[in-house]
mmCIF file of C-alpha atoms and ligand atoms in Angstrom:
data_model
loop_
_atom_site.group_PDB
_atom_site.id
_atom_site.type_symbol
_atom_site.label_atom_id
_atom_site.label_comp_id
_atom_site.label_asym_id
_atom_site.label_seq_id
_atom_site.Cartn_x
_atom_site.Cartn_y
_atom_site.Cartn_z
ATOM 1 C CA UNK A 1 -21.874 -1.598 24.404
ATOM 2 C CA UNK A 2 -24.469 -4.069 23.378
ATOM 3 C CA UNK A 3 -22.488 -6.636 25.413
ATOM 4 C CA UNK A 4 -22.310 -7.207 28.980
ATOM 5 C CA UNK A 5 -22.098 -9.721 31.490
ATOM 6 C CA UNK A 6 -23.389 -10.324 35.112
ATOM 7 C CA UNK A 7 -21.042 -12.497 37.100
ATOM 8 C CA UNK A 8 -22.838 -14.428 39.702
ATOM 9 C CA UNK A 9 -21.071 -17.044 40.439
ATOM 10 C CA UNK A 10 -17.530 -16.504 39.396
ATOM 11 C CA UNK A 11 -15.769 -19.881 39.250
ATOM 12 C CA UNK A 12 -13.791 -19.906 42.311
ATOM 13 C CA UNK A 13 -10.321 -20.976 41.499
ATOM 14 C CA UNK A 14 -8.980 -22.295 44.699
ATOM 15 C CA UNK A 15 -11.908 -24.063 45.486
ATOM 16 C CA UNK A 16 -12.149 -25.460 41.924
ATOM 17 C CA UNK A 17 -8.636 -26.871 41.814
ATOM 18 C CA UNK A 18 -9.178 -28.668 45.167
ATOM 19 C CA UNK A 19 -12.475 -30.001 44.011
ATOM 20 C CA UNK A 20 -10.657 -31.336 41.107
ATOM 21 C CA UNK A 21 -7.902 -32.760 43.272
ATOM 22 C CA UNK A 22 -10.828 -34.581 45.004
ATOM 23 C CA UNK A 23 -12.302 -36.141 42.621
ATOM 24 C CA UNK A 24 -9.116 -37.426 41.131
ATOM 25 C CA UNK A 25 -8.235 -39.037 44.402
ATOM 26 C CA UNK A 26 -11.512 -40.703 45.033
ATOM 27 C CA UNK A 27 -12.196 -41.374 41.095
ATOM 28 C CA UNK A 28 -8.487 -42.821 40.529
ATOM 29 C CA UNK A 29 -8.734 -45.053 43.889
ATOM 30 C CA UNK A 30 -12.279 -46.841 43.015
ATOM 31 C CA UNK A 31 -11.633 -50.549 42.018
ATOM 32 C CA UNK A 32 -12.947 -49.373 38.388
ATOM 33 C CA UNK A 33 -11.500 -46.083 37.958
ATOM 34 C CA UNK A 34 -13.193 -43.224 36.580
ATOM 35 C CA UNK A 35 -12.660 -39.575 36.097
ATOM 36 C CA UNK A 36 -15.767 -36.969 34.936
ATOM 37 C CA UNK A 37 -15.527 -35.892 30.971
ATOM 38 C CA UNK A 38 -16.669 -31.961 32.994
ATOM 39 C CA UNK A 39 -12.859 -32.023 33.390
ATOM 40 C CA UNK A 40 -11.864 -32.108 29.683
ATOM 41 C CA UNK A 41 -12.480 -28.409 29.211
ATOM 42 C CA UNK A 42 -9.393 -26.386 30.683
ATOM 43 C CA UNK A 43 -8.464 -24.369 28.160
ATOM 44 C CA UNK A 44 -6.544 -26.690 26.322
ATOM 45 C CA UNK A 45 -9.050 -29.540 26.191
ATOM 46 C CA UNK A 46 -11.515 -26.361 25.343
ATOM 47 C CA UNK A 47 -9.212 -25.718 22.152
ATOM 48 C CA UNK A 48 -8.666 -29.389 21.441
ATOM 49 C CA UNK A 49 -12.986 -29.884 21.362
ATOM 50 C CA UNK A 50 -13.204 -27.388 18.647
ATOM 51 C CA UNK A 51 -11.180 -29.066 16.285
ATOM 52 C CA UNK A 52 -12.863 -32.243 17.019
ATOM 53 C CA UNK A 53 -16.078 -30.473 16.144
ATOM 54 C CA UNK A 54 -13.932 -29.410 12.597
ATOM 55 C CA UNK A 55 -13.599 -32.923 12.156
ATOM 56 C CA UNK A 56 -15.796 -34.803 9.223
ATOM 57 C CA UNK A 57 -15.736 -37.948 11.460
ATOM 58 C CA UNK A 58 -17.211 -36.175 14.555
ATOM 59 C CA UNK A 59 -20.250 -35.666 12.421
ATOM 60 C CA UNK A 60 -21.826 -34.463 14.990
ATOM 61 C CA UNK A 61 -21.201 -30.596 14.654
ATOM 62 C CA UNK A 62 -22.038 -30.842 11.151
ATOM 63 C CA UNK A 63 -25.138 -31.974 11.384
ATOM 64 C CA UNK A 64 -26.892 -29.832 13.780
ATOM 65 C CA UNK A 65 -25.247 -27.220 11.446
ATOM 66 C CA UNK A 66 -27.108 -28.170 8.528
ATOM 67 C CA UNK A 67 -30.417 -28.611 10.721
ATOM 68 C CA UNK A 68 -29.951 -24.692 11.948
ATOM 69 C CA UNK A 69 -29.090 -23.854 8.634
ATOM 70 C CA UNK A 70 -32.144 -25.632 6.968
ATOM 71 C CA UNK A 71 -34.406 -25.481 9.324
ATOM 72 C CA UNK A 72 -34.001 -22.228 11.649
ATOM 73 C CA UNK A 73 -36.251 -19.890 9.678
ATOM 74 C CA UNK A 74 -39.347 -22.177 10.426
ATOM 75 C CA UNK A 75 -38.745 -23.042 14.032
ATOM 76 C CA UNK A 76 -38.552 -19.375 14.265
ATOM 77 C CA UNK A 77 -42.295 -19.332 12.505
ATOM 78 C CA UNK A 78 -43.961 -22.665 14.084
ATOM 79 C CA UNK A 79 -42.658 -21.480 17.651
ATOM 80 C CA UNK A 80 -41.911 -17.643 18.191
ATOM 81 C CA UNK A 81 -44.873 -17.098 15.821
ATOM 82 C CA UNK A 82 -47.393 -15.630 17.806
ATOM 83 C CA UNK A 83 -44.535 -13.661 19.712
ATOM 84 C CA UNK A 84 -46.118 -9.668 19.632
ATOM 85 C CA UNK A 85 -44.213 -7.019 17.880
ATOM 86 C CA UNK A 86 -43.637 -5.519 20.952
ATOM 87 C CA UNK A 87 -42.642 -8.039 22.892
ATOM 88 C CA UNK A 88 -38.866 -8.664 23.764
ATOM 89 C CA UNK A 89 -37.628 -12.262 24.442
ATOM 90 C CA UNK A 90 -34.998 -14.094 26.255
ATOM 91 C CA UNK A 91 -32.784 -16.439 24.047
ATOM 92 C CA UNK A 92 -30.725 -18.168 26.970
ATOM 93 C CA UNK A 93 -28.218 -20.393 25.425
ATOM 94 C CA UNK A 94 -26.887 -23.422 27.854
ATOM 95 C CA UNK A 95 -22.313 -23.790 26.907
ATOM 96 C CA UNK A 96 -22.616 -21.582 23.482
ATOM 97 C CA UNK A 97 -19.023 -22.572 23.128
ATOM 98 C CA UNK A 98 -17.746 -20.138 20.134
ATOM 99 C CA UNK A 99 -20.983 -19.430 19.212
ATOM 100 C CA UNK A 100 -20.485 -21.185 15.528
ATOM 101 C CA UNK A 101 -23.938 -22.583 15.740
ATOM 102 C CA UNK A 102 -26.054 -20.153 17.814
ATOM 103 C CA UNK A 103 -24.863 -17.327 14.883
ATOM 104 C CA UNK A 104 -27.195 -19.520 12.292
ATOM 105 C CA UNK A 105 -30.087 -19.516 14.543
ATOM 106 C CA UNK A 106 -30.050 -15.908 15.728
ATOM 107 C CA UNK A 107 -29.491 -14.959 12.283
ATOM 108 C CA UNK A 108 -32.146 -16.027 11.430
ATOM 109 C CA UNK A 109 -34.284 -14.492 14.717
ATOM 110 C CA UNK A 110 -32.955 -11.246 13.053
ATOM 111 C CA UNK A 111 -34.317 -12.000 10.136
ATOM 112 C CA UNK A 112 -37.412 -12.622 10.985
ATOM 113 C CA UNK A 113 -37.550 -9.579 12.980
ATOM 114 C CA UNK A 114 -38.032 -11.095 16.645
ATOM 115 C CA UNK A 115 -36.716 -8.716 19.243
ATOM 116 C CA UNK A 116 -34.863 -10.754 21.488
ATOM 117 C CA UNK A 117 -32.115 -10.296 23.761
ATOM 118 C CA UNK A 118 -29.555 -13.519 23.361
ATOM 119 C CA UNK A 119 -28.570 -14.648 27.249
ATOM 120 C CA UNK A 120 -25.315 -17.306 27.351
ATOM 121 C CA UNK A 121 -24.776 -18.976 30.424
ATOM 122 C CA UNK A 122 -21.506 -20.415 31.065
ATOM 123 C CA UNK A 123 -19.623 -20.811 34.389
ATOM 124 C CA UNK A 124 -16.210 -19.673 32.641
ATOM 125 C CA UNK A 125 -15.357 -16.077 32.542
ATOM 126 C CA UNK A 126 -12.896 -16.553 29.764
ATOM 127 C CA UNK A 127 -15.205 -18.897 27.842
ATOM 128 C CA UNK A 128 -17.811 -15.781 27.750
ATOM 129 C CA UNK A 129 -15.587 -13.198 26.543
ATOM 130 C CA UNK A 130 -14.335 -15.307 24.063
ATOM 131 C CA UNK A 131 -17.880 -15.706 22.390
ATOM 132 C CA UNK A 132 -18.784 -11.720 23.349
ATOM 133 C CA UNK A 133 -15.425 -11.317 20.601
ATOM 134 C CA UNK A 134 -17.019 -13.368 18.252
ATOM 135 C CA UNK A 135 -20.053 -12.266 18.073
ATOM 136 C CA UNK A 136 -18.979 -8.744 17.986
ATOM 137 C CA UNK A 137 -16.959 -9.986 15.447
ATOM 138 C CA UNK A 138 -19.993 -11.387 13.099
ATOM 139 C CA UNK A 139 -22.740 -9.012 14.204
ATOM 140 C CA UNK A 140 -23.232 -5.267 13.473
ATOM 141 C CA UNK A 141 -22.886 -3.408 16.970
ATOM 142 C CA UNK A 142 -26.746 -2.704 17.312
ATOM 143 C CA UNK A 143 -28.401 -5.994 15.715
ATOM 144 C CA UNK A 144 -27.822 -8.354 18.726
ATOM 145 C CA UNK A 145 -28.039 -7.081 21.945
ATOM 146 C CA UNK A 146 -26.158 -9.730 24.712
ATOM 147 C CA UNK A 147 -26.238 -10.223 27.910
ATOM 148 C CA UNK A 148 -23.819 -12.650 29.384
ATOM 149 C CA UNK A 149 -24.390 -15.105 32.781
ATOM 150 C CA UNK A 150 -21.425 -16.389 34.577
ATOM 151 C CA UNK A 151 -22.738 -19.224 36.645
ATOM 152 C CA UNK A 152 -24.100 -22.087 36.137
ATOM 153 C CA UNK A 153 -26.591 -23.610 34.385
ATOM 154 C CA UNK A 154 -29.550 -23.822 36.715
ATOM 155 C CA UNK A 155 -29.043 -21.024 39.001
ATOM 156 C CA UNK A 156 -28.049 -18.997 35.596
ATOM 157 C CA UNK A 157 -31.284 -19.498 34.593
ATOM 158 C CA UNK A 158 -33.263 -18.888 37.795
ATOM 159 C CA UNK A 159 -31.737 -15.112 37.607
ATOM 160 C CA UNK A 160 -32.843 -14.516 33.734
ATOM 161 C CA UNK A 161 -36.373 -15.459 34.864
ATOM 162 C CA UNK A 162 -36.273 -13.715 37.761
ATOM 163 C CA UNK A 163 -34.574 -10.282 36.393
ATOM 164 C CA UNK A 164 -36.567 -10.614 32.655
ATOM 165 C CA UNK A 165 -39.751 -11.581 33.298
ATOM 166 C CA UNK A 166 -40.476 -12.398 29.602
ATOM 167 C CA UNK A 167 -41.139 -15.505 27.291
ATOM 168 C CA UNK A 168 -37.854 -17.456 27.051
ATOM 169 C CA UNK A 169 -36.569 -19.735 24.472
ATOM 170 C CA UNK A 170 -33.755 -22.151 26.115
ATOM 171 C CA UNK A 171 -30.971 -23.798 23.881
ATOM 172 C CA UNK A 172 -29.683 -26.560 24.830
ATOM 173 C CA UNK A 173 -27.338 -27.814 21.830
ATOM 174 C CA UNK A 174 -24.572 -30.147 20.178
ATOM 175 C CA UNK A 175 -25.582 -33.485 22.644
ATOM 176 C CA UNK A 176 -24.239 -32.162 26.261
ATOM 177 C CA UNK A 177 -27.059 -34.326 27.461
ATOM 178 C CA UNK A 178 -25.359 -37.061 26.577
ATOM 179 C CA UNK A 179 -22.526 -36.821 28.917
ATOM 180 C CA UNK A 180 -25.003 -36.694 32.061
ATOM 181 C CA UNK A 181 -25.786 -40.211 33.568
ATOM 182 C CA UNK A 182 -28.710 -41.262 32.432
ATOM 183 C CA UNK A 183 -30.926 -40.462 35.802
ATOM 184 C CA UNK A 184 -28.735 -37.078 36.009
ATOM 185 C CA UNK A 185 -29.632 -35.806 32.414
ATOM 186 C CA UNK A 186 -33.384 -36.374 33.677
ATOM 187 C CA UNK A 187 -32.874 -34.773 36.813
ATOM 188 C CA UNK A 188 -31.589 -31.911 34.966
ATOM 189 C CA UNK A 189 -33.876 -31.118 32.297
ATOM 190 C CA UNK A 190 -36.694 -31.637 34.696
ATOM 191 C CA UNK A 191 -34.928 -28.696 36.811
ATOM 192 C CA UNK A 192 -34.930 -26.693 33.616
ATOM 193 C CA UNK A 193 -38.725 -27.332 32.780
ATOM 194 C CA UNK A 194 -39.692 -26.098 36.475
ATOM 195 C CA UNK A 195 -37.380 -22.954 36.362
ATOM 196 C CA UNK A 196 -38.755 -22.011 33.862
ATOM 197 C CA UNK A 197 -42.489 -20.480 32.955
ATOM 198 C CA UNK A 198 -45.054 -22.290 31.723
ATOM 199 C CA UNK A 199 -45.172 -21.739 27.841
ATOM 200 C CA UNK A 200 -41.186 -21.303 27.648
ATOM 201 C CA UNK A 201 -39.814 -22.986 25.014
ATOM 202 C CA UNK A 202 -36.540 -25.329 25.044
ATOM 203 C CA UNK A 203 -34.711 -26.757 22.276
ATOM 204 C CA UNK A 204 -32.257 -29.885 22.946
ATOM 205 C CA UNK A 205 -29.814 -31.411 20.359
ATOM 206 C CA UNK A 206 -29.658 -34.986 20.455
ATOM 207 C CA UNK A 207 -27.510 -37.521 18.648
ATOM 208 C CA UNK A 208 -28.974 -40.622 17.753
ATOM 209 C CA UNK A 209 -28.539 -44.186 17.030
ATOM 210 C CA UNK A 210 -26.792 -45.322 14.118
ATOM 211 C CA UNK A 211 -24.617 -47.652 12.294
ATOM 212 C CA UNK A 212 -22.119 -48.508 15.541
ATOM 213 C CA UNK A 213 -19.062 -48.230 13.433
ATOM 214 C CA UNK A 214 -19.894 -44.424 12.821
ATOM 215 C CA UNK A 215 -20.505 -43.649 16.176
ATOM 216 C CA UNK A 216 -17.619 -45.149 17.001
ATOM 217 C CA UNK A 217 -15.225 -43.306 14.639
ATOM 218 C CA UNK A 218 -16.607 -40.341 15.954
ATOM 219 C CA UNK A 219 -14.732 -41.179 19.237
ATOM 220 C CA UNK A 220 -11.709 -42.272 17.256
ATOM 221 C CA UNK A 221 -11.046 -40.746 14.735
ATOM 222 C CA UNK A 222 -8.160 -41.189 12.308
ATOM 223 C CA UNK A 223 -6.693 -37.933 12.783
ATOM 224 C CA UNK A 224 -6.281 -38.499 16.713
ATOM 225 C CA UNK A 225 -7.720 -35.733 17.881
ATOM 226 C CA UNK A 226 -10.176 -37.223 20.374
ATOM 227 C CA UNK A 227 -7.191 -39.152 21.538
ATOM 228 C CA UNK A 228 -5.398 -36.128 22.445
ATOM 229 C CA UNK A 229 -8.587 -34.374 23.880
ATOM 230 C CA UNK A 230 -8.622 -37.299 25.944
ATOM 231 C CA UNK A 231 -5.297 -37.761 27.124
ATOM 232 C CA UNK A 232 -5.209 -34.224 27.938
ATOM 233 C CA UNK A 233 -6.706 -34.949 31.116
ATOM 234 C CA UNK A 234 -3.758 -36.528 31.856
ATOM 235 C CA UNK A 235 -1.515 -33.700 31.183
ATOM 236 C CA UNK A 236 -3.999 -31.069 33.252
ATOM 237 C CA UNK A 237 -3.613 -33.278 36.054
ATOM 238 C CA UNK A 238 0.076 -33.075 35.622
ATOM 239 C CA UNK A 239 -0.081 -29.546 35.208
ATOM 240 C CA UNK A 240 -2.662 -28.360 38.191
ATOM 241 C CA UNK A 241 -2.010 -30.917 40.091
ATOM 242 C CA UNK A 242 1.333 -32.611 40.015
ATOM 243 C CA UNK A 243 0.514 -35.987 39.178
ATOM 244 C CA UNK A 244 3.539 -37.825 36.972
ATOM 245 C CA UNK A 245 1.178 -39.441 34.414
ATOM 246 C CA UNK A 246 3.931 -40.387 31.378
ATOM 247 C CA UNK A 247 1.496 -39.960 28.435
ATOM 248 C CA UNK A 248 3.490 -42.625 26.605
ATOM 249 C CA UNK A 249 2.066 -44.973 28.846
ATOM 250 C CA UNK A 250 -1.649 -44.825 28.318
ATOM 251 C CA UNK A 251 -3.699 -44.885 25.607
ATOM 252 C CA UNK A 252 -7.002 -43.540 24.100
ATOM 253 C CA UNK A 253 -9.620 -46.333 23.381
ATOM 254 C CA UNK A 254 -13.399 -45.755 22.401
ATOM 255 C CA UNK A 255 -16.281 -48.656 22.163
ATOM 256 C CA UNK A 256 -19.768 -48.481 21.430
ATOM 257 C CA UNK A 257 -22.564 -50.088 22.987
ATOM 258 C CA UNK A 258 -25.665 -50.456 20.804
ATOM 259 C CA UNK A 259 -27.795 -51.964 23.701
ATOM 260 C CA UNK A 260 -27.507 -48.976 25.659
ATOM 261 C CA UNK A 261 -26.367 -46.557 22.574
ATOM 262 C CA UNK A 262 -23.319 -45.074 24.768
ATOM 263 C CA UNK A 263 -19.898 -44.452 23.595
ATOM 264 C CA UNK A 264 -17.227 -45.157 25.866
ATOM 265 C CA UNK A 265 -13.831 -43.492 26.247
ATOM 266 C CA UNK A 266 -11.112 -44.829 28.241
ATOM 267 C CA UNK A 267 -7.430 -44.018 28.900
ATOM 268 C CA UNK A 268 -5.969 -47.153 29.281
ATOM 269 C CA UNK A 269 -2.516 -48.170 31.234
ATOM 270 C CA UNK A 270 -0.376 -49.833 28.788
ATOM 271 C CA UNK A 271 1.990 -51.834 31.561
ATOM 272 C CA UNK A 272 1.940 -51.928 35.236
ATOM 273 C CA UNK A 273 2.953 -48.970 36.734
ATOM 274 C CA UNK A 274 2.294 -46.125 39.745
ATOM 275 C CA UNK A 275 1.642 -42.690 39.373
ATOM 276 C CA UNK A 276 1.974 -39.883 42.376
ATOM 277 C CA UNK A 277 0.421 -36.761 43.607
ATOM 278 C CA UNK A 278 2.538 -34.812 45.239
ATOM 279 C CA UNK A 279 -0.109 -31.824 46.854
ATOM 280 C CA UNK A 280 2.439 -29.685 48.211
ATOM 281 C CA UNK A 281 3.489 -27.826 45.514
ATOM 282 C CA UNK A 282 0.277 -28.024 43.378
ATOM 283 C CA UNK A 283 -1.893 -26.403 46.510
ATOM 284 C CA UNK A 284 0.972 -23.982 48.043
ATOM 285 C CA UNK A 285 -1.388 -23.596 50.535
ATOM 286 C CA UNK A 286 0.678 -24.211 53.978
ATOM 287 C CA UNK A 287 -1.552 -27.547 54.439
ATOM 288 C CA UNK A 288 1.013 -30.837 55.082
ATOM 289 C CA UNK A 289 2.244 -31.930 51.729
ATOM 290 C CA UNK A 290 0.441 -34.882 51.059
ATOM 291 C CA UNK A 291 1.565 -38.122 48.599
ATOM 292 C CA UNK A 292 -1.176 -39.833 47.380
ATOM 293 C CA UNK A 293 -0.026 -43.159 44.691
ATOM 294 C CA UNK A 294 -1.956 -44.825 42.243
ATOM 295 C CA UNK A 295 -0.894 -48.153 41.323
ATOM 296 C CA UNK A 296 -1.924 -49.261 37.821
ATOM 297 C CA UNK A 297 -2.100 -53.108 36.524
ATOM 298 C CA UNK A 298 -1.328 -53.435 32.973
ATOM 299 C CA UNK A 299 -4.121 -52.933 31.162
ATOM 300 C CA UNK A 300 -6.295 -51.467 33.674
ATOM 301 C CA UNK A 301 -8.478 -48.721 32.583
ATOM 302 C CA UNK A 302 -9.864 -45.093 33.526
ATOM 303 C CA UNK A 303 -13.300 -44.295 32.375
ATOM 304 C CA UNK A 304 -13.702 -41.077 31.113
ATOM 305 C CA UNK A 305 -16.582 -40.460 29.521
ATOM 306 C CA UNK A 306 -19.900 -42.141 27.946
ATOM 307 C CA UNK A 307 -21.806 -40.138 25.488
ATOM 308 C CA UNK A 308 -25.055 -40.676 25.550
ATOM 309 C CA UNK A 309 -27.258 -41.892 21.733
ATOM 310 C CA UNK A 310 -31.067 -41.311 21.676
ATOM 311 C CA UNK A 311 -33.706 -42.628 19.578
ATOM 312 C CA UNK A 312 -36.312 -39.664 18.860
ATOM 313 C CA UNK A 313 -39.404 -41.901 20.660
ATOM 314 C CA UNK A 314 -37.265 -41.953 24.363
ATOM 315 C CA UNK A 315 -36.150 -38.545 23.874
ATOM 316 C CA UNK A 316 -40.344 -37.318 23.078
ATOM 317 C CA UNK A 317 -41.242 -40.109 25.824
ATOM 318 C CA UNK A 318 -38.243 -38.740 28.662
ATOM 319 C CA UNK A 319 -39.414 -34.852 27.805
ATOM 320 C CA UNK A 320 -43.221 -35.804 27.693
ATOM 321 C CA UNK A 321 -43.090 -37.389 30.816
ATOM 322 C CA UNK A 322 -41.317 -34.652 33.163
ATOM 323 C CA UNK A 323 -42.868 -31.528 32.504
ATOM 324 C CA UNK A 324 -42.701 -30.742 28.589
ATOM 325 C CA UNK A 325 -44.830 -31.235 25.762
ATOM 326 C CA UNK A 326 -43.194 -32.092 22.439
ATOM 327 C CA UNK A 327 -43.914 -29.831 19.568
ATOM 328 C CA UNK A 328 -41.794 -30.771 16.958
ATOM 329 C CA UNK A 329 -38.110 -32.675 16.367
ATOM 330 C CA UNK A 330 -36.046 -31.490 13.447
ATOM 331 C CA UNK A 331 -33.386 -33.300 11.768
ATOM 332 C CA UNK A 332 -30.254 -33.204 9.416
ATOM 333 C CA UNK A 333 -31.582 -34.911 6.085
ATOM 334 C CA UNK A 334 -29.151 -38.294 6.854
ATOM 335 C CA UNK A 335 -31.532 -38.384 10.374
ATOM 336 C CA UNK A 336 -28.022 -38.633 12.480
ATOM 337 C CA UNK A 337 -29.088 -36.155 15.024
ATOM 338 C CA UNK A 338 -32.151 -34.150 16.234
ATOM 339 C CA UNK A 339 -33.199 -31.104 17.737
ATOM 340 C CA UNK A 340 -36.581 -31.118 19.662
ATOM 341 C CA UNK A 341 -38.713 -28.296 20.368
ATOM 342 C CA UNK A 342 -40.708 -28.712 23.700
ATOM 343 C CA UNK A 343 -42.453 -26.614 25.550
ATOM 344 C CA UNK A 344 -43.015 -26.105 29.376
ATOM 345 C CA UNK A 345 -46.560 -27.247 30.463
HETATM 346 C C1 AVI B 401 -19.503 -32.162 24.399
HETATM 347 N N1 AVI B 401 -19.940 -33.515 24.082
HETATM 348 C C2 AVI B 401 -21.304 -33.514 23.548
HETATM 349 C C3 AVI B 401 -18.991 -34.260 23.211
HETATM 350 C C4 AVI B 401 -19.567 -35.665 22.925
HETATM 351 O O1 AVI B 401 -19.760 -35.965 21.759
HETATM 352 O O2 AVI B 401 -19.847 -36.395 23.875
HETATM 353 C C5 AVI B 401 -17.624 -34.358 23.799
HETATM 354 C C6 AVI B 401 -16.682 -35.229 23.004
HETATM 355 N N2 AVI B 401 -15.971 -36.230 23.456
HETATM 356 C C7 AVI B 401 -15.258 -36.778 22.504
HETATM 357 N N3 AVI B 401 -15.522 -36.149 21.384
HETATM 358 C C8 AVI B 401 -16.406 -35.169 21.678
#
């Protein structure tokens, strides 16, 4: 087949789903209460992000769409240019998702006839067959060859260079950055930039600032969507791990910052109230049941995610100064969102 897939870190369910339960106590007993946006994506939250992406509001999707679509053929000629005939090279693609996106851009690879072997990385087994399907589905059997990574990012990474030691080309799309703290997303692209071999390429997507009120409907929009995306944490914590969140009691609210250019979700308690987590049954693993309660004051909120706006100049300035060297940003023709070409110095 011209699709496989190396497992090297499988996610580890038992140790996942007490990791989670972790987090929720510690995150839900801080005096301003947070939860991480990482656990959105079970499989319903997964299902729930790709109709936000269908949305117009969450303009977002569609405009690194148009960017791939208008502008793929010539980042394939400014960057893989001097790439030999013979040569072979690694596209490694950071959380393809379903692939919608990546299809433009390695369209166009084929097009241009660059041999290149496309590498996801994502740390969800399911997530990767899902996008082997659909690429099978939109490719002819022998014009992509794919090679799936189950692990994550970094360490995913570390094994393409270390198994395929050829020139790779590192996608990094749709704004993830954005949901890493600000000194974490640094932390994490320099880890990328010295993983990776000098001359590498990586490509980023990046929203950027803009009118407030659009960024802001892009977190709520009128269909409710994103509300339901969020809120769904509250049902997978009631699912995995028998919490008794009533969703009619909280709501989904979005701001915007401008000074900082971060949107802000929150799931906010609508009246005073406590919620329980009963760890017997969600565990079943012979440890004492434990009860743990969370009181709620009307009102009070959970943060659950900030998504992070750029302007181009601290994107080039961040990337410059930790390892890459800018070549070239391209954009959607309204200039809502970027994707930056760097290379690893
Ligand atoms: C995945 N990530 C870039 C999305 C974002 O825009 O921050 C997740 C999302 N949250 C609400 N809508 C979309």
């Amino acid at each position: 087949s011209n699709f496989d897939v190396t497992v090297i870190k499988e996610e580890n369910k038992d140790e996942a789903l007490k990791q989670f339960r972790l987090h929720v106590i510690q995150g839900l007993s801080r005096p301003q209460k947070q939860l991480s946006s990482m656990y959105f994506y079970d499989d319903v939250g997964s299902e729930l992000f790709a109709q936000i992406m269908d949305l117009e509001e969450y303009y977002l999707t569609g405009c690194e769409m148009e960017i791939l679509r208008t502008h793929s053929k010539a980042i394939v000629e400014n960057h893989l240019g001097d790439v030999s005939d013979s040569e072979i090279i690694n596209v490694i693609e950071l959380g393809a998702g379903d692939g919608r996106k990546t299809r433009v851009f390695l369209t166009a690879l084929v097009i241009a006839g660059v041999k290149f072997e496309y590498i996801p990385i994502d740390i969800s087994y399911r997530a990767m067959t899902l996008l082997g399907k659909s690429l099978e589905h939109h490719f002819e059997r022998d014009a992509l060859s794919v090679h799936g990574i189950v692990a994550e990012y970094i360490e995913g990474i570390r094994f393409v260079v270390d198994s395929r030691p050829r020139k790779s080309l590192v996608l990094f799309l749709g704004s993830s950055l954005g949901n890493f703290s600000k000194s974490g997303g640094v932390a994490f692209l320099r880890e990328i930039g010295s993983t990776l071999k000098q001359g590498d390429l990586f490509m980023i997507g990046t929203d950027l600032k803009k009118n407030p009120e659009m960024t802001l409907r892009a977190y709520s929009d009128s269909l409710g969507v994103t509300r339901k995306f969020n809120l769904n944490l509250l049902s997978r914590m009631n699912r995995e791990l028998g919490t008794t969140f009533d969703l009619k009691k909280f709501k989904h609210y979005a701001s915007y910052d401008p000074m900082d250019g971060t949107a802000v979700s929150y799931l906010i308690s609508t009246e005073k109230q406590t919620v329980y987590m009963n760890t017997s049954g969600a565990t079943g693993n012979g440890d004492e049941p434990e009860r743990h309660e969370f009181v709620f004051e009307a009102y009070e909120a959970i943060h659950t995610e900030s998504s992070r706006k750029y302007t181009v100049e601290s994107m080039h300035s961040a990337l410059n100064s930790i390892g890459f060297a800018v070549q070239e940003t391209y954009y959607d023709s309204q200039h809502w969102f970027a994707d930056t070409v760097a290379k690893v110095v």
